[in-house]
């Protein structure tokens, strides 16, 4: 099995960084296919914490080539902050080239005015709780066909021209929001030195991905955010602006659907979301606070407390359908240790008693139906096989697997790489 896609099955923050890191141990190529610096993975390797936002976590494995695909939006300033940090920690060579980290020349540049617009909007009526990294306005420029593909940076005169045009287009919005945009000269002064560093990393990354898949290399397509934040399939308008689902791997990496062998969905043992929008199983009580504290549920980009709640199986069924999930990775099971009992939403019921599928936001009066399962008190961190889990934890895993209808092939029982029950070879047949 060569080409594996991994996506979040909830609202992001399913613990992708760690799982991708484990899968990447074997991968020849890791391709990130969407989103931008709105994502954030904290990796713990030998006690050393590394935060990556744009660069795939696979970068920590010296033999793995990493690609930032054309579905991404890339802030050159953020990218070089990350690269410089990795160089400082000895995880990347000073002269890193595109043999190690290749950036699509068709990915779009997030520029300071995108951040200004995102921030101004978040202070006003239209706020949805974005990460304020300029992601939405950059994708808006992309679909408005006035965006700046990174390849344009090879020609600074054209770059300036496009920056001027974008600033003109955004000026009325900025004025209406009561803000001011940076000037073209201010943008270019910051951008020029970054462009000089970025251009050597640029290439047609779709060619790299396709060649690796054809050569039967192990290729991991790494999604960002989660299914329910996808611009098409998520809880619109409380979504990000990109395709966070498995289909996005094809458009965002530039490989055809016939090349993908397996789609993995990541699901946290409970649910979280950052920002506004529907969350049927949300807990606004002591149990929710306990999950937040024990699970360290604070945004890795913004530090915001995440909203927390019980596991939502109708939402997982929805994610299974729209992604065509073949298998699941269940994360953060250890966070549930110590809760006397666990509730899992197994259906939604309308006022007339009939069941409703996810999503339910258009119909008032629909409520989650829960089943209650016993909790456990034993720590899970030492478990390396399913049979090491306490009986109630094992029953919880079995319950999810049976209801979800997809095999659980990995269970994460702690933040460390070794605190993992890996049931199959992710690239196995
Ligand atoms: P944006 O992607 O910054 O435009 O934010 C849009 C929505 O997606 C907001 O609710 C964010 O909190 C959410 N979001 C974006 N990236 C992530 C992520 O990596 N994890 C969780 N939520 C995210």
Short mmCIF file of C-alpha atoms and ligand atoms in Angstrom, two decimals:
data_model
loop_
_atom_site.label_atom_id
_atom_site.label_comp_id
_atom_site.label_asym_id
_atom_site.label_seq_id
_atom_site.Cartn_x
_atom_site.Cartn_y
_atom_site.Cartn_z
CA UNK A 1 0.00 0.00 0.00
CA UNK A 2 1.63 3.20 -1.11
CA UNK A 3 -0.65 6.21 -0.84
CA UNK A 4 -2.38 6.86 2.46
CA UNK A 5 -4.51 9.90 3.31
CA UNK A 6 -5.01 10.95 6.90
CA UNK A 7 -7.77 13.39 7.86
CA UNK A 8 -9.37 14.63 11.04
CA UNK A 9 -12.88 13.21 11.50
CA UNK A 10 -14.10 15.92 13.88
CA UNK A 11 -13.44 19.69 14.22
CA UNK A 12 -9.66 19.43 14.07
CA UNK A 13 -7.20 18.94 16.93
CA UNK A 14 -7.70 15.18 16.94
CA UNK A 15 -4.03 14.63 17.75
CA UNK A 16 -2.89 14.47 14.15
CA UNK A 17 0.67 15.58 14.88
CA UNK A 18 1.51 12.49 16.88
CA UNK A 19 -0.22 9.98 14.60
CA UNK A 20 1.29 11.50 11.47
CA UNK A 21 4.66 11.40 13.18
CA UNK A 22 4.27 7.67 13.84
CA UNK A 23 3.11 6.93 10.29
CA UNK A 24 5.90 9.06 8.92
CA UNK A 25 8.54 6.87 10.50
CA UNK A 26 8.08 4.67 7.44
CA UNK A 27 7.03 7.27 4.86
CA UNK A 28 9.22 8.33 1.97
CA UNK A 29 7.13 11.41 1.28
CA UNK A 30 4.66 13.45 3.32
CA UNK A 31 2.44 15.88 1.48
CA UNK A 32 0.36 18.47 3.27
CA UNK A 33 -2.53 19.35 1.05
CA UNK A 34 -4.53 22.17 2.58
CA UNK A 35 -4.82 24.98 5.09
CA UNK A 36 -2.04 27.18 6.33
CA UNK A 37 -0.63 28.53 9.58
CA UNK A 38 -4.07 28.04 11.18
CA UNK A 39 -2.98 24.47 12.00
CA UNK A 40 -0.51 23.65 14.72
CA UNK A 41 1.05 20.40 15.79
CA UNK A 42 3.06 20.12 18.97
CA UNK A 43 5.43 17.20 18.64
CA UNK A 44 7.14 15.67 21.62
CA UNK A 45 10.26 13.80 20.58
CA UNK A 46 12.63 12.59 23.29
CA UNK A 47 11.14 15.22 25.60
CA UNK A 48 11.90 17.99 23.08
CA UNK A 49 8.77 19.99 22.12
CA UNK A 50 8.60 21.26 18.55
CA UNK A 51 5.61 23.20 17.19
CA UNK A 52 4.99 23.12 13.45
CA UNK A 53 2.19 24.98 11.69
CA UNK A 54 2.96 24.76 7.99
CA UNK A 55 5.66 22.15 7.71
CA UNK A 56 4.55 18.50 7.96
CA UNK A 57 5.67 16.84 11.16
CA UNK A 58 7.50 14.32 8.95
CA UNK A 59 10.28 16.87 8.76
CA UNK A 60 11.66 15.37 11.98
CA UNK A 61 12.57 12.18 10.13
CA UNK A 62 15.73 12.88 8.14
CA UNK A 63 14.90 10.43 5.35
CA UNK A 64 11.40 11.76 4.73
CA UNK A 65 10.87 14.34 2.03
CA UNK A 66 8.18 16.87 2.89
CA UNK A 67 5.95 18.74 0.51
CA UNK A 68 3.69 21.75 0.98
CA UNK A 69 1.07 21.19 -1.70
CA UNK A 70 -0.80 23.61 -3.93
CA UNK A 71 -3.97 23.46 -1.85
CA UNK A 72 -2.15 25.31 0.91
CA UNK A 73 -1.93 28.98 1.76
CA UNK A 74 1.53 29.88 2.98
CA UNK A 75 2.69 32.90 4.91
CA UNK A 76 6.37 33.18 3.91
CA UNK A 77 7.21 34.91 7.19
CA UNK A 78 5.67 32.06 9.24
CA UNK A 79 7.36 29.46 7.06
CA UNK A 80 10.82 30.86 7.67
CA UNK A 81 10.18 31.27 11.41
CA UNK A 82 9.52 27.51 11.44
CA UNK A 83 12.44 26.63 9.21
CA UNK A 84 14.82 28.77 11.29
CA UNK A 85 13.57 27.17 14.50
CA UNK A 86 14.10 23.67 13.08
CA UNK A 87 17.58 24.64 11.88
CA UNK A 88 18.41 26.03 15.34
CA UNK A 89 17.41 22.72 16.91
CA UNK A 90 19.54 20.80 14.47
CA UNK A 91 16.52 19.20 12.78
CA UNK A 92 17.10 20.78 9.38
CA UNK A 93 20.33 21.70 7.60
CA UNK A 94 21.02 25.42 7.18
CA UNK A 95 21.02 25.00 3.40
CA UNK A 96 17.71 23.05 3.29
CA UNK A 97 16.69 22.53 -0.32
CA UNK A 98 13.64 21.18 -2.11
CA UNK A 99 15.03 17.65 -2.00
CA UNK A 100 14.04 17.81 1.70
CA UNK A 101 11.29 20.44 1.81
CA UNK A 102 9.52 21.24 -1.45
CA UNK A 103 6.95 24.02 -1.66
CA UNK A 104 4.36 24.14 -4.44
CA UNK A 105 4.78 27.10 -6.75
CA UNK A 106 0.96 27.11 -7.04
CA UNK A 107 0.25 27.41 -3.33
CA UNK A 108 -0.97 30.90 -2.46
CA UNK A 109 0.89 33.51 -0.43
CA UNK A 110 -0.67 34.88 2.73
CA UNK A 111 0.46 38.50 2.89
CA UNK A 112 0.13 41.04 5.71
CA UNK A 113 -3.10 42.54 4.32
CA UNK A 114 -4.81 39.14 4.60
CA UNK A 115 -3.97 39.09 8.29
CA UNK A 116 -5.23 42.68 8.69
CA UNK A 117 -8.59 41.87 7.08
CA UNK A 118 -9.01 38.63 9.05
CA UNK A 119 -8.25 40.47 12.31
CA UNK A 120 -10.56 43.40 11.52
CA UNK A 121 -13.42 41.07 10.69
CA UNK A 122 -12.95 39.09 13.86
CA UNK A 123 -13.45 42.31 15.85
CA UNK A 124 -16.82 42.89 14.19
CA UNK A 125 -20.24 41.39 13.58
CA UNK A 126 -19.14 38.69 11.16
CA UNK A 127 -16.71 37.08 13.63
CA UNK A 128 -16.68 33.27 13.63
CA UNK A 129 -13.61 32.79 15.81
CA UNK A 130 -10.91 32.33 13.15
CA UNK A 131 -7.25 31.94 14.01
CA UNK A 132 -6.61 35.42 12.54
CA UNK A 133 -3.76 34.15 10.40
CA UNK A 134 -5.18 35.58 7.15
CA UNK A 135 -6.25 32.16 5.88
CA UNK A 136 -9.82 33.08 4.84
CA UNK A 137 -8.95 36.32 2.97
CA UNK A 138 -6.09 34.55 1.18
CA UNK A 139 -8.42 31.80 -0.10
CA UNK A 140 -10.88 34.55 -1.07
CA UNK A 141 -8.17 36.12 -3.25
CA UNK A 142 -7.45 32.68 -4.73
CA UNK A 143 -11.02 32.05 -5.88
CA UNK A 144 -11.41 35.68 -6.94
CA UNK A 145 -8.46 34.99 -9.28
CA UNK A 146 -6.37 37.83 -7.94
CA UNK A 147 -4.25 35.75 -5.54
CA UNK A 148 -0.51 35.47 -5.54
CA UNK A 149 0.71 31.99 -6.39
CA UNK A 150 4.15 31.52 -4.87
CA UNK A 151 5.73 30.97 -8.29
CA UNK A 152 5.05 34.64 -9.01
CA UNK A 153 7.72 35.49 -6.44
CA UNK A 154 10.31 34.61 -9.09
CA UNK A 155 9.40 37.94 -10.70
CA UNK A 156 9.26 40.77 -8.18
CA UNK A 157 7.83 43.32 -10.63
CA UNK A 158 4.83 41.08 -11.26
CA UNK A 159 4.60 40.38 -7.56
CA UNK A 160 4.34 44.10 -6.81
CA UNK A 161 1.72 44.55 -9.48
CA UNK A 162 -0.42 41.76 -7.98
CA UNK A 163 0.04 43.14 -4.47
CA UNK A 164 -1.14 46.57 -5.67
CA UNK A 165 -4.19 45.03 -7.32
CA UNK A 166 -5.07 43.02 -4.22
CA UNK A 167 -4.69 46.10 -2.01
CA UNK A 168 -7.02 48.02 -4.29
CA UNK A 169 -9.57 45.24 -4.08
CA UNK A 170 -9.41 45.06 -0.28
CA UNK A 171 -9.36 48.84 0.35
CA UNK A 172 -13.18 49.32 0.55
CA UNK A 173 -13.49 46.33 2.91
CA UNK A 174 -10.75 47.68 5.17
CA UNK A 175 -12.35 51.14 5.17
CA UNK A 176 -15.78 49.69 5.98
CA UNK A 177 -14.24 47.79 8.88
CA UNK A 178 -12.53 50.97 10.12
CA UNK A 179 -8.97 49.77 9.49
CA UNK A 180 -6.03 50.60 7.28
CA UNK A 181 -4.04 48.27 5.06
CA UNK A 182 -0.28 48.24 4.74
CA UNK A 183 1.06 49.95 1.60
CA UNK A 184 2.45 48.00 -1.35
CA UNK A 185 5.94 49.22 -0.46
CA UNK A 186 5.60 48.00 3.12
CA UNK A 187 4.43 44.60 1.86
CA UNK A 188 7.26 44.36 -0.68
CA UNK A 189 9.95 45.45 1.80
CA UNK A 190 9.04 42.50 4.01
CA UNK A 191 8.44 40.10 1.17
CA UNK A 192 11.56 40.59 -0.96
CA UNK A 193 14.12 39.01 1.42
CA UNK A 194 11.70 36.16 2.11
CA UNK A 195 11.09 35.62 -1.61
CA UNK A 196 14.83 35.25 -2.17
CA UNK A 197 14.89 32.42 0.37
CA UNK A 198 11.64 30.83 -0.77
CA UNK A 199 12.22 30.64 -4.52
CA UNK A 200 14.82 27.82 -4.28
CA UNK A 201 12.26 25.67 -2.45
CA UNK A 202 9.55 26.15 -5.08
CA UNK A 203 8.69 23.49 -7.61
CA UNK A 204 5.74 21.65 -9.18
CA UNK A 205 5.07 19.43 -6.18
CA UNK A 206 2.28 17.49 -7.93
CA UNK A 207 4.99 15.92 -10.10
CA UNK A 208 6.88 14.81 -6.98
CA UNK A 209 3.75 13.30 -5.42
CA UNK A 210 2.67 11.47 -8.57
CA UNK A 211 6.18 10.09 -9.23
CA UNK A 212 6.44 8.80 -5.66
CA UNK A 213 3.04 7.11 -5.84
CA UNK A 214 3.85 5.51 -9.21
CA UNK A 215 7.15 4.23 -7.85
CA UNK A 216 5.15 2.58 -5.01
CA UNK A 217 6.94 4.69 -2.43
CA UNK A 218 5.16 5.18 0.88
CA UNK A 219 3.37 8.49 0.59
CA UNK A 220 1.33 10.10 3.33
CA UNK A 221 -1.14 12.84 2.44
CA UNK A 222 -1.59 14.87 5.60
CA UNK A 223 -4.84 16.78 6.07
CA UNK A 224 -5.14 19.83 8.29
CA UNK A 225 -8.08 20.92 10.46
CA UNK A 226 -10.92 18.38 10.36
CA UNK A 227 -13.89 17.18 8.33
CA UNK A 228 -16.42 19.33 10.16
CA UNK A 229 -14.38 22.46 9.36
CA UNK A 230 -14.24 21.66 5.62
CA UNK A 231 -15.58 24.51 3.48
CA UNK A 232 -17.95 22.14 1.61
CA UNK A 233 -18.76 19.47 4.17
CA UNK A 234 -18.32 21.28 7.48
CA UNK A 235 -20.75 23.20 9.67
CA UNK A 236 -20.89 26.18 7.31
CA UNK A 237 -20.35 29.10 7.81
CA UNK A 238 -18.38 28.12 10.92
CA UNK A 239 -15.67 26.47 8.87
CA UNK A 240 -12.22 27.10 7.53
CA UNK A 241 -11.82 28.06 3.86
CA UNK A 242 -10.20 24.92 2.48
CA UNK A 243 -10.95 21.26 1.76
CA UNK A 244 -10.04 19.39 4.91
CA UNK A 245 -11.61 16.12 3.72
CA UNK A 246 -10.02 13.26 1.77
CA UNK A 247 -11.09 14.70 -1.59
CA UNK A 248 -8.93 17.70 -0.77
CA UNK A 249 -5.88 15.41 -0.90
CA UNK A 250 -6.43 15.03 -4.64
CA UNK A 251 -6.94 18.68 -5.50
CA UNK A 252 -4.52 19.97 -2.88
CA UNK A 253 -1.68 17.61 -3.71
CA UNK A 254 -2.35 17.20 -7.41
CA UNK A 255 -2.87 13.42 -7.55
CA UNK A 256 -5.90 11.67 -9.01
CA UNK A 257 -8.35 9.74 -6.80
CA UNK A 258 -7.34 6.45 -8.45
CA UNK A 259 -3.90 6.80 -6.88
CA UNK A 260 -5.12 6.78 -3.25
CA UNK A 261 -5.01 3.39 -1.51
CA UNK A 262 -6.35 4.09 1.95
CA UNK A 263 -8.05 6.84 3.94
CA UNK A 264 -7.51 7.06 7.69
CA UNK A 265 -9.77 9.11 9.95
CA UNK A 266 -8.53 10.45 13.22
CA UNK A 267 -11.05 10.57 16.01
CA UNK A 268 -10.51 11.81 19.51
CA UNK A 269 -12.13 9.73 22.29
CA UNK A 270 -14.29 12.80 23.05
CA UNK A 271 -15.00 15.96 21.01
CA UNK A 272 -13.58 19.47 20.93
CA UNK A 273 -13.98 22.53 18.76
CA UNK A 274 -12.41 25.99 18.75
CA UNK A 275 -14.35 28.98 17.54
CA UNK A 276 -18.08 29.42 17.09
CA UNK A 277 -20.64 27.08 15.54
CA UNK A 278 -22.84 24.10 16.40
CA UNK A 279 -21.57 21.46 18.81
CA UNK A 280 -24.43 19.13 19.80
CA UNK A 281 -22.58 17.15 22.49
CA UNK A 282 -20.92 20.16 24.15
CA UNK A 283 -20.44 20.02 27.91
CA UNK A 284 -20.63 23.34 29.73
CA UNK A 285 -20.03 21.83 33.13
CA UNK A 286 -17.39 20.39 35.42
CA UNK A 287 -16.88 17.33 33.21
CA UNK A 288 -16.21 19.60 30.20
CA UNK A 289 -13.69 21.57 32.24
CA UNK A 290 -12.05 18.34 33.38
CA UNK A 291 -11.65 17.21 29.76
CA UNK A 292 -10.19 20.62 28.86
CA UNK A 293 -7.62 20.55 31.66
CA UNK A 294 -6.66 16.88 31.43
CA UNK A 295 -6.58 16.92 27.64
CA UNK A 296 -4.70 20.26 27.53
CA UNK A 297 -7.45 21.48 25.22
CA UNK A 298 -6.18 24.94 24.41
CA UNK A 299 -5.64 26.05 20.80
CA UNK A 300 -2.08 25.40 19.66
CA UNK A 301 -2.15 28.49 17.40
CA UNK A 302 -4.18 30.94 19.46
CA UNK A 303 -4.06 29.46 22.98
CA UNK A 304 -7.87 29.76 23.19
CA UNK A 305 -9.64 27.26 25.49
CA UNK A 306 -11.28 24.65 23.28
CA UNK A 307 -14.94 23.77 23.74
CA UNK A 308 -15.27 20.16 24.93
CA UNK A 309 -17.96 17.48 24.84
CA UNK A 310 -18.79 13.79 24.52
CA UNK A 311 -17.97 11.68 21.50
CA UNK A 312 -20.53 12.15 18.73
CA UNK A 313 -21.10 9.01 16.66
CA UNK A 314 -23.58 10.53 14.15
CA UNK A 315 -20.89 13.13 13.38
CA UNK A 316 -18.37 10.30 12.99
CA UNK A 317 -20.76 8.45 10.67
CA UNK A 318 -20.99 11.63 8.59
CA UNK A 319 -17.18 11.94 8.47
CA UNK A 320 -16.92 8.27 7.51
CA UNK A 321 -19.27 8.86 4.60
CA UNK A 322 -17.86 12.08 3.17
CA UNK A 323 -14.26 10.87 3.44
CA UNK A 324 -14.86 7.22 2.61
CA UNK A 325 -12.88 6.30 5.73
CA UNK A 326 -11.25 2.85 5.60
CA UNK A 327 -9.91 2.87 9.15
CA UNK A 328 -9.81 4.94 12.33
CA UNK A 329 -7.14 6.07 14.72
CA UNK A 330 -8.58 6.73 18.19
CA UNK A 331 -6.65 9.35 20.13
CA UNK A 332 -6.41 10.69 23.68
CA UNK A 333 -8.20 7.73 25.28
CA UNK A 334 -6.12 8.32 28.43
CA UNK A 335 -7.85 11.68 28.97
CA UNK A 336 -11.06 9.82 29.92
CA UNK A 337 -9.38 7.94 32.77
CA UNK A 338 -10.98 8.72 36.10
CA UNK A 339 -14.41 9.74 34.82
CA UNK A 340 -16.99 7.63 36.67
CA UNK A 341 -19.04 7.08 33.54
CA UNK A 342 -18.79 8.01 29.88
CA UNK A 343 -21.56 9.13 27.60
CA UNK A 344 -21.50 8.65 23.86
CA UNK A 345 -24.00 10.25 21.49
CA UNK A 346 -25.41 7.42 19.37
CA UNK A 347 -28.17 9.28 17.53
CA UNK A 348 -30.09 12.55 17.32
CA UNK A 349 -33.80 12.67 17.96
CA UNK A 350 -36.25 15.31 16.72
CA UNK A 351 -39.23 16.63 18.70
CA UNK A 352 -41.50 14.11 16.89
CA UNK A 353 -39.33 11.22 18.16
CA UNK A 354 -37.81 10.41 14.76
CA UNK A 355 -34.06 10.05 14.34
CA UNK A 356 -32.06 12.67 12.44
CA UNK A 357 -28.61 12.34 10.90
CA UNK A 358 -25.74 14.82 11.34
CA UNK A 359 -25.83 17.81 10.78
CA UNK A 360 -28.80 19.04 12.80
CA UNK A 361 -28.20 22.78 12.84
CA UNK A 362 -31.13 23.68 10.56
CA UNK A 363 -33.82 22.13 12.75
CA UNK A 364 -34.60 23.38 16.24
CA UNK A 365 -35.44 20.93 19.00
CA UNK A 366 -33.22 18.07 17.85
CA UNK A 367 -31.31 16.58 20.77
CA UNK A 368 -28.53 14.02 21.13
CA UNK A 369 -29.40 10.54 22.41
CA UNK A 370 -26.71 9.12 24.68
CA UNK A 371 -25.63 5.69 25.79
CA UNK A 372 -23.73 5.50 29.04
CA UNK A 373 -20.68 3.30 29.41
CA UNK A 374 -18.67 2.55 32.56
CA UNK A 375 -15.48 4.52 33.18
CA UNK A 376 -12.12 3.24 34.45
CA UNK A 377 -9.57 4.51 36.94
CA UNK A 378 -6.41 2.67 35.90
CA UNK A 379 -3.81 4.71 33.97
CA UNK A 380 -3.56 3.67 30.31
CA UNK A 381 -0.17 5.10 29.39
CA UNK A 382 1.66 1.77 29.71
CA UNK A 383 -0.71 -0.12 27.40
CA UNK A 384 0.92 -1.39 24.20
CA UNK A 385 -1.72 -3.95 23.21
CA UNK A 386 -5.50 -3.81 23.42
CA UNK A 387 -5.38 -6.60 26.00
CA UNK A 388 -3.32 -4.30 28.29
CA UNK A 389 -6.29 -1.92 28.57
CA UNK A 390 -8.64 -2.12 31.57
CA UNK A 391 -11.87 -3.92 30.71
CA UNK A 392 -14.00 -0.75 30.57
CA UNK A 393 -11.52 1.05 28.29
CA UNK A 394 -11.43 -1.96 25.99
CA UNK A 395 -15.25 -1.99 25.97
CA UNK A 396 -15.27 1.73 25.04
CA UNK A 397 -12.93 1.09 22.09
CA UNK A 398 -14.97 -1.92 20.94
CA UNK A 399 -18.21 0.07 21.23
CA UNK A 400 -16.87 2.86 18.98
CA UNK A 401 -15.48 0.40 16.46
CA UNK A 402 -18.72 -1.51 16.23
CA UNK A 403 -20.91 1.60 15.92
CA UNK A 404 -18.55 3.35 13.48
CA UNK A 405 -18.30 0.33 11.23
CA UNK A 406 -14.60 0.96 10.46
CA UNK A 407 -11.71 -0.84 12.13
CA UNK A 408 -9.75 1.06 14.76
CA UNK A 409 -6.14 0.48 13.75
CA UNK A 410 -4.41 2.72 16.26
CA UNK A 411 -5.22 3.77 19.84
CA UNK A 412 -3.28 6.60 21.43
CA UNK A 413 -2.95 6.33 25.22
CA UNK A 414 -0.63 9.26 25.98
CA UNK A 415 1.21 12.13 24.32
CA UNK A 416 4.52 10.31 23.76
CA UNK A 417 5.27 8.48 20.54
CA UNK A 418 5.64 5.19 22.41
CA UNK A 419 2.30 5.58 24.22
CA UNK A 420 0.48 4.01 21.32
CA UNK A 421 -1.27 0.76 20.50
CA UNK A 422 -0.60 0.21 16.82
CA UNK A 423 -2.75 -2.61 15.50
CA UNK A 424 -1.67 -2.68 11.86
CA UNK A 425 1.10 -1.43 9.63
CA UNK A 426 -0.31 1.86 8.29
CA UNK A 427 1.17 1.17 4.87
CA UNK A 428 0.45 -2.55 5.07
CA UNK A 429 -1.76 -4.36 2.56
P1 LIG B 1 -9.52 29.99 9.99
O1 LIG B 1 -9.10 28.68 9.43
O2 LIG B 1 -8.43 30.69 10.76
O3 LIG B 1 -10.17 30.88 8.96
O4 LIG B 1 -10.67 29.71 11.09
C1 LIG B 1 -11.94 29.19 10.73
C2 LIG B 1 -12.44 28.20 11.79
O5 LIG B 1 -11.63 27.03 11.74
C3 LIG B 1 -12.35 28.72 13.23
O6 LIG B 1 -13.43 28.16 13.98
C4 LIG B 1 -11.04 28.14 13.73
O7 LIG B 1 -10.99 28.01 15.13
C5 LIG B 1 -11.06 26.79 13.03
N1 LIG B 1 -9.72 26.22 12.82
C6 LIG B 1 -8.82 26.55 11.86
N2 LIG B 1 -7.73 25.78 11.96
C7 LIG B 1 -7.94 24.92 12.97
C8 LIG B 1 -7.18 23.82 13.52
O8 LIG B 1 -6.08 23.48 13.08
N3 LIG B 1 -7.77 23.18 14.56
C9 LIG B 1 -9.00 23.50 15.03
N4 LIG B 1 -9.73 24.49 14.56
C10 LIG B 1 -9.22 25.20 13.53
#
